[in-house]
PDB file of C-alpha atoms in Angstrom:
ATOM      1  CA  UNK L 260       8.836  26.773   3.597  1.00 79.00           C
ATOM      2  CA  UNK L 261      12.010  25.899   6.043  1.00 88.00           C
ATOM      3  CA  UNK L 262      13.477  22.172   5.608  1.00 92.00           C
ATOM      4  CA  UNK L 263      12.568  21.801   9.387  1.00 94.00           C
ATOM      5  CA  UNK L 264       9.109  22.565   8.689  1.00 95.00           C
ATOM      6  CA  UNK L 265       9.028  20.079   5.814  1.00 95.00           C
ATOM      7  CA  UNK L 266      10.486  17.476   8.003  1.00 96.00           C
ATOM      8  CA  UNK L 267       8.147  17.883  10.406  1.00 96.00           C
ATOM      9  CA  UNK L 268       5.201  17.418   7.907  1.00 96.00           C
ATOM     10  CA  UNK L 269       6.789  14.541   6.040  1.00 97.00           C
ATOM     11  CA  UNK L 270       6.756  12.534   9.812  1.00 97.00           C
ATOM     12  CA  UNK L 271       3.461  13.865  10.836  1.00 97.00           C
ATOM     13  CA  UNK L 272       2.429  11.941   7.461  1.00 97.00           C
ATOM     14  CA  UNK L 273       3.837   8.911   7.654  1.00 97.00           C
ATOM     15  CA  UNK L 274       3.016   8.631  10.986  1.00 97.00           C
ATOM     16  CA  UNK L 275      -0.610   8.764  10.068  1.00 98.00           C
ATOM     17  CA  UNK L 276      -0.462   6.685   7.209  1.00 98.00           C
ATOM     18  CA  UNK L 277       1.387   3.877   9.970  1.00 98.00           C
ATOM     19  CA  UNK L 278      -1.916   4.338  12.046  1.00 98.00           C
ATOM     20  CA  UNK L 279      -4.243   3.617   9.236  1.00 98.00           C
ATOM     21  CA  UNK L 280      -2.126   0.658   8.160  1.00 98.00           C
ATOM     22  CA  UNK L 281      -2.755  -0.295  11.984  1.00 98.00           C
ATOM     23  CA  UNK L 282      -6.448   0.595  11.884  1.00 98.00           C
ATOM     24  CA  UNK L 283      -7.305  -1.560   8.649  1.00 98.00           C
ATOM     25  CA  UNK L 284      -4.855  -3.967   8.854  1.00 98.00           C
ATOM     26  CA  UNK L 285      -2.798  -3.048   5.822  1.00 98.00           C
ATOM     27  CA  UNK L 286       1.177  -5.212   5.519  1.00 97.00           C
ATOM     28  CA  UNK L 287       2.014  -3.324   2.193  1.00 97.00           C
ATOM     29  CA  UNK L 288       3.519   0.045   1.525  1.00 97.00           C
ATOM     30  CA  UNK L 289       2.147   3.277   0.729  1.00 98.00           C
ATOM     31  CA  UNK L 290       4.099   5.433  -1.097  1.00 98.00           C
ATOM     32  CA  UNK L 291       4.158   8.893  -1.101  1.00 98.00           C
ATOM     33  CA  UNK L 292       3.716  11.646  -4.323  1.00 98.00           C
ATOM     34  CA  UNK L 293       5.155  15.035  -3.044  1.00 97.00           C
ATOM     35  CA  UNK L 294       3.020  17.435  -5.351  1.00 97.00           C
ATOM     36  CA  UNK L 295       5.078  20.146  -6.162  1.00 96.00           C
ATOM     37  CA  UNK L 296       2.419  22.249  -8.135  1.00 93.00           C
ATOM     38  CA  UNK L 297       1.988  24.999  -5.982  1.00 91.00           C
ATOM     39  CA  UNK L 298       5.579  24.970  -4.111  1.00 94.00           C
ATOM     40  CA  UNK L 299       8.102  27.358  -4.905  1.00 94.00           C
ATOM     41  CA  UNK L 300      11.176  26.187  -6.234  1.00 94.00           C
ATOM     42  CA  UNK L 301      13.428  26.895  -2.519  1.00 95.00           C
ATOM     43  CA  UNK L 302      10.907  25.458  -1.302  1.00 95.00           C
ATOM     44  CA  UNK L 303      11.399  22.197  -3.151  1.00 96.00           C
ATOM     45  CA  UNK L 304      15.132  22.520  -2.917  1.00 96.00           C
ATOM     46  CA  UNK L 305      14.706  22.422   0.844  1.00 96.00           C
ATOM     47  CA  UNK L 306      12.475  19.009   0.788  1.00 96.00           C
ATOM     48  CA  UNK L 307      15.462  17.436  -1.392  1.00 96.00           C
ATOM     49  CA  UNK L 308      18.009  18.474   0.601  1.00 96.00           C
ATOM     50  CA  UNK L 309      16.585  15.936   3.148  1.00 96.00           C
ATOM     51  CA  UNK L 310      17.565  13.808   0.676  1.00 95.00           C
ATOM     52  CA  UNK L 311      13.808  11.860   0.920  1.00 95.00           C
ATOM     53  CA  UNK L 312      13.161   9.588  -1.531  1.00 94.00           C
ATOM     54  CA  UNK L 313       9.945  10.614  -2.597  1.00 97.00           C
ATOM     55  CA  UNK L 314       8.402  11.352  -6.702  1.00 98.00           C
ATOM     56  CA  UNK L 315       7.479  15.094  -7.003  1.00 98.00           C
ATOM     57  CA  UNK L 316       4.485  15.541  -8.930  1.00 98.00           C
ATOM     58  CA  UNK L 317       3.356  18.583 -11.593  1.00 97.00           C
ATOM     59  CA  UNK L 318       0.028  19.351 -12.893  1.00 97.00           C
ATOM     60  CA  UNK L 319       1.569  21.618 -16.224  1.00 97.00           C
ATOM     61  CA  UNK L 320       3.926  20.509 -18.891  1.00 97.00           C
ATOM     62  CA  UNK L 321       5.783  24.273 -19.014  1.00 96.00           C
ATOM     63  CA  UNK L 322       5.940  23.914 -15.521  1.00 96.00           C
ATOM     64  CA  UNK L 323       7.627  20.126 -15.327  1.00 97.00           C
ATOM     65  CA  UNK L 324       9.924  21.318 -17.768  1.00 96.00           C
ATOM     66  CA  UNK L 325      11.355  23.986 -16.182  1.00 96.00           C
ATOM     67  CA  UNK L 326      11.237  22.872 -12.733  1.00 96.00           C
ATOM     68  CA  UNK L 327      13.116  19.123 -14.177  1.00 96.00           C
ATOM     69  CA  UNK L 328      15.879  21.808 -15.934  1.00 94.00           C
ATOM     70  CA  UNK L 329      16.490  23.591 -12.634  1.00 94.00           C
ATOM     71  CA  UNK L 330      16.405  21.081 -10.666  1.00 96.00           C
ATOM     72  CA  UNK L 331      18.793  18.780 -12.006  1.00 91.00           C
ATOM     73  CA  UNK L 332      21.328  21.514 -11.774  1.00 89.00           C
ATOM     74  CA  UNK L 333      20.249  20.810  -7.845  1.00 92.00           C
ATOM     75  CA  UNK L 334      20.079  16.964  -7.253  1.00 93.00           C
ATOM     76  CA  UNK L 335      20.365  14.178  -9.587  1.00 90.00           C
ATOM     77  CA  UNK L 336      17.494  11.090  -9.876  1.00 93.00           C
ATOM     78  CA  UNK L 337      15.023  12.956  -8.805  1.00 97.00           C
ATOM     79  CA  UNK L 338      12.015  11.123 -10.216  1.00 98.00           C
ATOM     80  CA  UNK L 339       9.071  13.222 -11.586  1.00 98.00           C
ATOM     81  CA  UNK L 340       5.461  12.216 -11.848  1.00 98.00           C
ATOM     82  CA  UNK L 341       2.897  14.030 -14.379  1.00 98.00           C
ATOM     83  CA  UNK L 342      -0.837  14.031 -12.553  1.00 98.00           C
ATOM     84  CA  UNK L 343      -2.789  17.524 -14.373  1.00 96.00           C
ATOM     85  CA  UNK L 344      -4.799  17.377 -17.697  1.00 95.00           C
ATOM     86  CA  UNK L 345      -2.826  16.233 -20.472  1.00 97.00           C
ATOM     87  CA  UNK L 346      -3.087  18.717 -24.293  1.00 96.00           C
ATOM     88  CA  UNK L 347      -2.036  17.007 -27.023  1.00 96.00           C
ATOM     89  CA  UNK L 348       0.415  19.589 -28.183  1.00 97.00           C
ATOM     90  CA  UNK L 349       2.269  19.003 -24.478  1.00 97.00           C
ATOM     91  CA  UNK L 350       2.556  15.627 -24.725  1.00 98.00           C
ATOM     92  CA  UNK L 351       6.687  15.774 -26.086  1.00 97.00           C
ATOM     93  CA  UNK L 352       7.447  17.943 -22.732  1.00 97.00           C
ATOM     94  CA  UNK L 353       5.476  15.190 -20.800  1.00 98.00           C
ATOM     95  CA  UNK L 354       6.726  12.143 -22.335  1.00 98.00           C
ATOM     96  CA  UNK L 355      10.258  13.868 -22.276  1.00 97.00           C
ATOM     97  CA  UNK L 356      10.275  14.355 -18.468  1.00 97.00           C
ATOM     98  CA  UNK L 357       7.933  12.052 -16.166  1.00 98.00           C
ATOM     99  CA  UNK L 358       8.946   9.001 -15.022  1.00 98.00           C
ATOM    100  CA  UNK L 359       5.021   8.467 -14.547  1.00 98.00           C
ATOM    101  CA  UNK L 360       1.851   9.918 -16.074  1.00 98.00           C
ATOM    102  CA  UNK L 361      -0.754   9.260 -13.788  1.00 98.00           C
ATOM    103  CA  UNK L 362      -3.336  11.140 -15.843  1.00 98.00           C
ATOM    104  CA  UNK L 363      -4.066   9.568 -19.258  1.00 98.00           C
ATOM    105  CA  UNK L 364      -7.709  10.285 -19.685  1.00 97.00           C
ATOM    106  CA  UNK L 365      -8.509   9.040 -23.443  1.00 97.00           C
ATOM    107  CA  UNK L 366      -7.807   7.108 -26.436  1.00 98.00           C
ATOM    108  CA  UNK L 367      -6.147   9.802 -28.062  1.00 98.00           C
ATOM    109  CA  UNK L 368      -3.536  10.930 -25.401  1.00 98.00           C
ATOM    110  CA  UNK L 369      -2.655   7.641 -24.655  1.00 98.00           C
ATOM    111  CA  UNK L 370      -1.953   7.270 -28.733  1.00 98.00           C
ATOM    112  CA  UNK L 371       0.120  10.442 -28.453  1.00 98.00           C
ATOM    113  CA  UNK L 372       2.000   9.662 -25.702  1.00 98.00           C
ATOM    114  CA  UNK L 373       2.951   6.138 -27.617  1.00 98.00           C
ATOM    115  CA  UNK L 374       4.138   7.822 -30.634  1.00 98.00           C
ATOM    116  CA  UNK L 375       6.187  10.603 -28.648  1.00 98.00           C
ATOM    117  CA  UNK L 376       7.479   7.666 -26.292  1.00 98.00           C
ATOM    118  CA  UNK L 377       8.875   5.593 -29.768  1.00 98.00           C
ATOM    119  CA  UNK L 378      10.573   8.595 -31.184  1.00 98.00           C
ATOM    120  CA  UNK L 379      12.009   8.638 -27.944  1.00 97.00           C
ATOM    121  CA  UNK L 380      13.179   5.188 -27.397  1.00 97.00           C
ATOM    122  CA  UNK L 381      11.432   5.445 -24.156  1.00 98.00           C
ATOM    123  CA  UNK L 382       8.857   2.788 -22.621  1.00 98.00           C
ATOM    124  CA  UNK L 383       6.197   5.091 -21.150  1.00 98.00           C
ATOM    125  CA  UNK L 384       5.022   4.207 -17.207  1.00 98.00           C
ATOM    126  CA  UNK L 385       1.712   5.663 -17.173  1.00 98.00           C
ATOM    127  CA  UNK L 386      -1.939   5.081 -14.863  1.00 98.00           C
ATOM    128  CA  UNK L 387      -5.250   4.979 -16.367  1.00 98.00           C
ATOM    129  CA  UNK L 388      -7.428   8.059 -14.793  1.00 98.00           C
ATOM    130  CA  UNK L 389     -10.925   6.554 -14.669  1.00 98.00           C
ATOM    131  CA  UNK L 390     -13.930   9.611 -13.682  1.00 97.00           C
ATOM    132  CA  UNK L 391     -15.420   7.961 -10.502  1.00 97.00           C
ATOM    133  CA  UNK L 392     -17.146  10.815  -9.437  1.00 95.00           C
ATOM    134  CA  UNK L 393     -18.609  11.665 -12.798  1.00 90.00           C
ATOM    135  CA  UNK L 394     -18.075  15.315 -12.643  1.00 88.00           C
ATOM    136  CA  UNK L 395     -17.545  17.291 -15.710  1.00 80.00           C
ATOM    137  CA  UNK L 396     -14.514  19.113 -14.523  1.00 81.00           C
ATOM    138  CA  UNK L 397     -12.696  16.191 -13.606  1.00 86.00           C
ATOM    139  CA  UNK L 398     -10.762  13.930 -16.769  1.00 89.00           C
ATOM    140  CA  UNK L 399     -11.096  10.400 -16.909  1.00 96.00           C
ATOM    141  CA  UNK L 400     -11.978   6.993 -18.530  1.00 97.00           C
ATOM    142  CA  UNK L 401     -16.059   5.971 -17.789  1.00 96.00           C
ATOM    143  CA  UNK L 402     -15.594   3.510 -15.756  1.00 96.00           C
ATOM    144  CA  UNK L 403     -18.202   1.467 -17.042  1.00 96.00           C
ATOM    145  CA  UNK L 404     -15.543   0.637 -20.135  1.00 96.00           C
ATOM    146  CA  UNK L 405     -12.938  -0.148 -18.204  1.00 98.00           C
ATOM    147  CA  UNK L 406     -11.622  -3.256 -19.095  1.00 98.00           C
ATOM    148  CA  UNK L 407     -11.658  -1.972 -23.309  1.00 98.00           C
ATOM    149  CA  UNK L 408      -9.967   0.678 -22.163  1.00 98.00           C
ATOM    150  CA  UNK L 409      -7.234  -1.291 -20.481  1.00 98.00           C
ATOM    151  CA  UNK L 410      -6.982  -4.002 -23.240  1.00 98.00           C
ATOM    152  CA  UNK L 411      -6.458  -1.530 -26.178  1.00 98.00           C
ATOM    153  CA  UNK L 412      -3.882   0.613 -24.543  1.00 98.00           C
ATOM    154  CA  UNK L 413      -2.038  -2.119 -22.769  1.00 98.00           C
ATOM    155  CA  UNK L 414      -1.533  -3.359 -26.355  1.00 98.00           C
ATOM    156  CA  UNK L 415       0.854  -0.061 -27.415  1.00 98.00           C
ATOM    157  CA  UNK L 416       3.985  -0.866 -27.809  1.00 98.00           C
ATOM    158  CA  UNK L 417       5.590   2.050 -26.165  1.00 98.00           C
ATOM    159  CA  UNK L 418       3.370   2.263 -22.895  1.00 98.00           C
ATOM    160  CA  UNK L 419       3.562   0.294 -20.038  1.00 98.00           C
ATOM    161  CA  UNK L 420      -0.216   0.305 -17.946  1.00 98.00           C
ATOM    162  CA  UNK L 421       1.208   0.284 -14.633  1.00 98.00           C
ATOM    163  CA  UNK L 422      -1.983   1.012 -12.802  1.00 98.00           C
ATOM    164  CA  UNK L 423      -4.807   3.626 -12.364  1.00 98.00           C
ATOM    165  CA  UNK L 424      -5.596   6.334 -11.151  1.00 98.00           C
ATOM    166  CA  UNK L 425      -8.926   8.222  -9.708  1.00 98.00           C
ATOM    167  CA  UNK L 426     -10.466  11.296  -7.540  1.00 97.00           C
ATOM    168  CA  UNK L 427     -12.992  11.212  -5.432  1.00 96.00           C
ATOM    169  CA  UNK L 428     -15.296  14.643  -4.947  1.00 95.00           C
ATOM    170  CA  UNK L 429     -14.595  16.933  -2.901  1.00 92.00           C
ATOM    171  CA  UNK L 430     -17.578  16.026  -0.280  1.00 91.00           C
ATOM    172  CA  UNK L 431     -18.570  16.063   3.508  1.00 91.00           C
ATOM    173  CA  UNK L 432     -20.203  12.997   3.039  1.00 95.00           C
ATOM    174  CA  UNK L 433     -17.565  10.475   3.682  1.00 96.00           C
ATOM    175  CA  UNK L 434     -20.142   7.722   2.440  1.00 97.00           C
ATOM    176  CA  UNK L 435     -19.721   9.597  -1.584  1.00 96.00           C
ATOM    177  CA  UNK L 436     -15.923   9.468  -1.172  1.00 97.00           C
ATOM    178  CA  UNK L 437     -15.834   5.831  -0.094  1.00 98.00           C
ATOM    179  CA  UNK L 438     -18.340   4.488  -2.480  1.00 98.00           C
ATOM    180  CA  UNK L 439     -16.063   6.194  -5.582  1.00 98.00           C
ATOM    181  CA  UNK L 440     -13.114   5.427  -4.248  1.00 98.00           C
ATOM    182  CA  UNK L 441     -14.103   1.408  -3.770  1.00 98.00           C
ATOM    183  CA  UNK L 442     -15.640   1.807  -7.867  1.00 98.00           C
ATOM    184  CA  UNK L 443     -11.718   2.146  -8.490  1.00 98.00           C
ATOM    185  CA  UNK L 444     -10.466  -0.579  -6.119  1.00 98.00           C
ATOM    186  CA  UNK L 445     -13.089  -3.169  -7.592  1.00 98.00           C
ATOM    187  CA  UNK L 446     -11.355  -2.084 -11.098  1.00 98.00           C
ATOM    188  CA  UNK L 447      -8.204  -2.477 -10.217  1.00 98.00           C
ATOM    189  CA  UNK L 448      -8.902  -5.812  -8.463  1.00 98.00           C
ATOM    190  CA  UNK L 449     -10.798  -7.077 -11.592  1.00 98.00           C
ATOM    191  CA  UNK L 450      -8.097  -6.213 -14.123  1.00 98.00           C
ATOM    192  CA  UNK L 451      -5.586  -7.953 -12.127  1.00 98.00           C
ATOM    193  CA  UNK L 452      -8.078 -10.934 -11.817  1.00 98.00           C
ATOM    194  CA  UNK L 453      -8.253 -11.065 -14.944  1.00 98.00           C
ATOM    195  CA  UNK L 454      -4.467 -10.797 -16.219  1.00 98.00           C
ATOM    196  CA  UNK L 455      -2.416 -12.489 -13.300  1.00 97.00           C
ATOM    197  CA  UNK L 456      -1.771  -9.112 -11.164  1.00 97.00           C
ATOM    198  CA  UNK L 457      -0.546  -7.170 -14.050  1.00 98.00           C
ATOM    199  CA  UNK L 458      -1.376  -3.875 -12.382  1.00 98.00           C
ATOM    200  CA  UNK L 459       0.884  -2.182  -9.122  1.00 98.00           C
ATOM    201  CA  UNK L 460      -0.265   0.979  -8.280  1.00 98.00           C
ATOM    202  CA  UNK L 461      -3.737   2.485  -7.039  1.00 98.00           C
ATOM    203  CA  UNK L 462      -3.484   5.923  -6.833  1.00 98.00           C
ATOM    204  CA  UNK L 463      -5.887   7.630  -4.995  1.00 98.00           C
ATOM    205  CA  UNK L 464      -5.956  10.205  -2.015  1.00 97.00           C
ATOM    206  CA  UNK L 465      -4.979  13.346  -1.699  1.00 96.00           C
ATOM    207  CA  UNK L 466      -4.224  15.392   1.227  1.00 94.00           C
ATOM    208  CA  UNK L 467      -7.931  15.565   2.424  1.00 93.00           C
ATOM    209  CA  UNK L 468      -8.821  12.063   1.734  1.00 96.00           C
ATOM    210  CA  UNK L 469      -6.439   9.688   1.745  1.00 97.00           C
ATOM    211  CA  UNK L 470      -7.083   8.000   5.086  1.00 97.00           C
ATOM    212  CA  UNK L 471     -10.096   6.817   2.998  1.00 98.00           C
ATOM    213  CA  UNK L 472      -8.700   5.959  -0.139  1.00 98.00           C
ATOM    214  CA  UNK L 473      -6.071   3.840   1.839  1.00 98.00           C
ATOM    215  CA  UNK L 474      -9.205   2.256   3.621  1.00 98.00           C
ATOM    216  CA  UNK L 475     -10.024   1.226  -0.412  1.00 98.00           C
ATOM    217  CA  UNK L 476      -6.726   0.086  -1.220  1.00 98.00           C
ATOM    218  CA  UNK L 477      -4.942   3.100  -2.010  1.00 98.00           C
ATOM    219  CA  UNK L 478      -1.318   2.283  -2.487  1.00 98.00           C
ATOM    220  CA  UNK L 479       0.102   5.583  -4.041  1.00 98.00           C
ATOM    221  CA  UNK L 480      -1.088   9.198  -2.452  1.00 98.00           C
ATOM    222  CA  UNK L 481      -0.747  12.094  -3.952  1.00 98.00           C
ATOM    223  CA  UNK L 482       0.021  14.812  -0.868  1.00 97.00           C
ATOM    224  CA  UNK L 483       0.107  18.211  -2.090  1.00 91.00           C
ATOM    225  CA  UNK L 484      -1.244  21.227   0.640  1.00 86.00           C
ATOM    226  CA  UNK L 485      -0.475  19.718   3.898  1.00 92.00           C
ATOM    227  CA  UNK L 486       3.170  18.553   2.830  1.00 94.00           C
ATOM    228  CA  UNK L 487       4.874  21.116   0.516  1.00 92.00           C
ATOM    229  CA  UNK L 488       1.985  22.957   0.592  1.00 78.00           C
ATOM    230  CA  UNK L 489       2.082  26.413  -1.586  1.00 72.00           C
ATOM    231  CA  UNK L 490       4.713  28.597  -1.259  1.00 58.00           C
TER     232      UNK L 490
END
């Protein structure tokens, strides 16, 4: 994709996210994920050359490691978000590399990811990914234990709960898509609630929904096909 092209998509979207703001009366930011999964590496290079400051976001450890080692050769501080399914035996490329893992879906990744994070002096940013659609093929927390699963891994001393993370199905009926993505926001208002606004980030929305996870207090959207898209 041509850097004009880019450009033109990275206005188109923020002009739309400046008209939901508008339409629900939102005064705080929305910030941006550029998912990189499916772009080609010129293809990136072009979007940094506008010298942006957006995250780019990867789904595969192999793939966030090579793309952070050829990049850096390209642009330095470019920040680098984690958002696919996390294996245990990935979690040193992961930990190594993303500023943020928005994915951590269990117990047992999030104790990985604190042991990889002490050996490498590193406190790890990460969101909790709760299942509020309930579909198999989708990772996440049950959101029924949500504030256990908080309280445990908040305690680690090498992770840093920043906020969560969740994905609505992929449905016509806008009426499903609300009603998960509002599960999440009453989550996220509750945990805060509770401990005095400990949490920043609600990460919902992608490029086919986020007008309604905004609606539910979306601050962080993750914009992959109608940005970068995939080439």
């Amino acid at each position: 994709m041509f850097r004009d092209d880019i450009l033109e998509r990275y206005n188109a979207i923020n002009n739309n996210i400046n008209i939901i703001k508008q339409k629900y009366n939102i005064d705080y930011d929305i910030n941006i994920i550029a998912v990189s999964k499916y772009s080609s590496i010129e293809t990136i290079k072009e979007f940094l050359s506008l010298n942006i400051d957006l995250p780019l976001a990867e789904s595969k450890a192999q793939s966030l490691r090579d793309r952070v080692g050829e990049i850096n050769n390209f642009k330095d501080n470019v920040k680098w978000h984690f958002i696919g399914r996390i294996q245990s035996n990935k979690v040193k490329y992961i930990v190594k590399y993303s500023d943020l893992i928005q994915s951590v879906d269990s117990m047992d990744i999030a104790e990985i990811i604190n042991k990889e994070a002490n050996k490498n002096s590193k406190i790890q940013d990460i969101l909790l990914q709760f299942n509020i659609s309930n579909e198999e093929q989708k990772g996440g927390f049950d959101i029924n234990n949500y504030m256990e699963v908080y309280e445990n891994i908040s305690k680690m001393s090498n992770i840093s709960v920043r906020g969560l993370m969740g994905m609505a199905e992929y449905s016509d009926n806008s009426l499903v898509v609300e009603e998960e993505f509002e599960k999440l926001n009453t989550v996220y208002k509750n945990i805060n609630l509770k401990y005095n606004n400990v949490l920043s980030i609600l990460s919902m929305g992608m490029s086919s929904d986020y007008e309604l996870a905004i609606k539910h207090g979306s601050n962080m959207v993750r914009i992959g096909s109608s940005f970068l898209g995939n080439s």
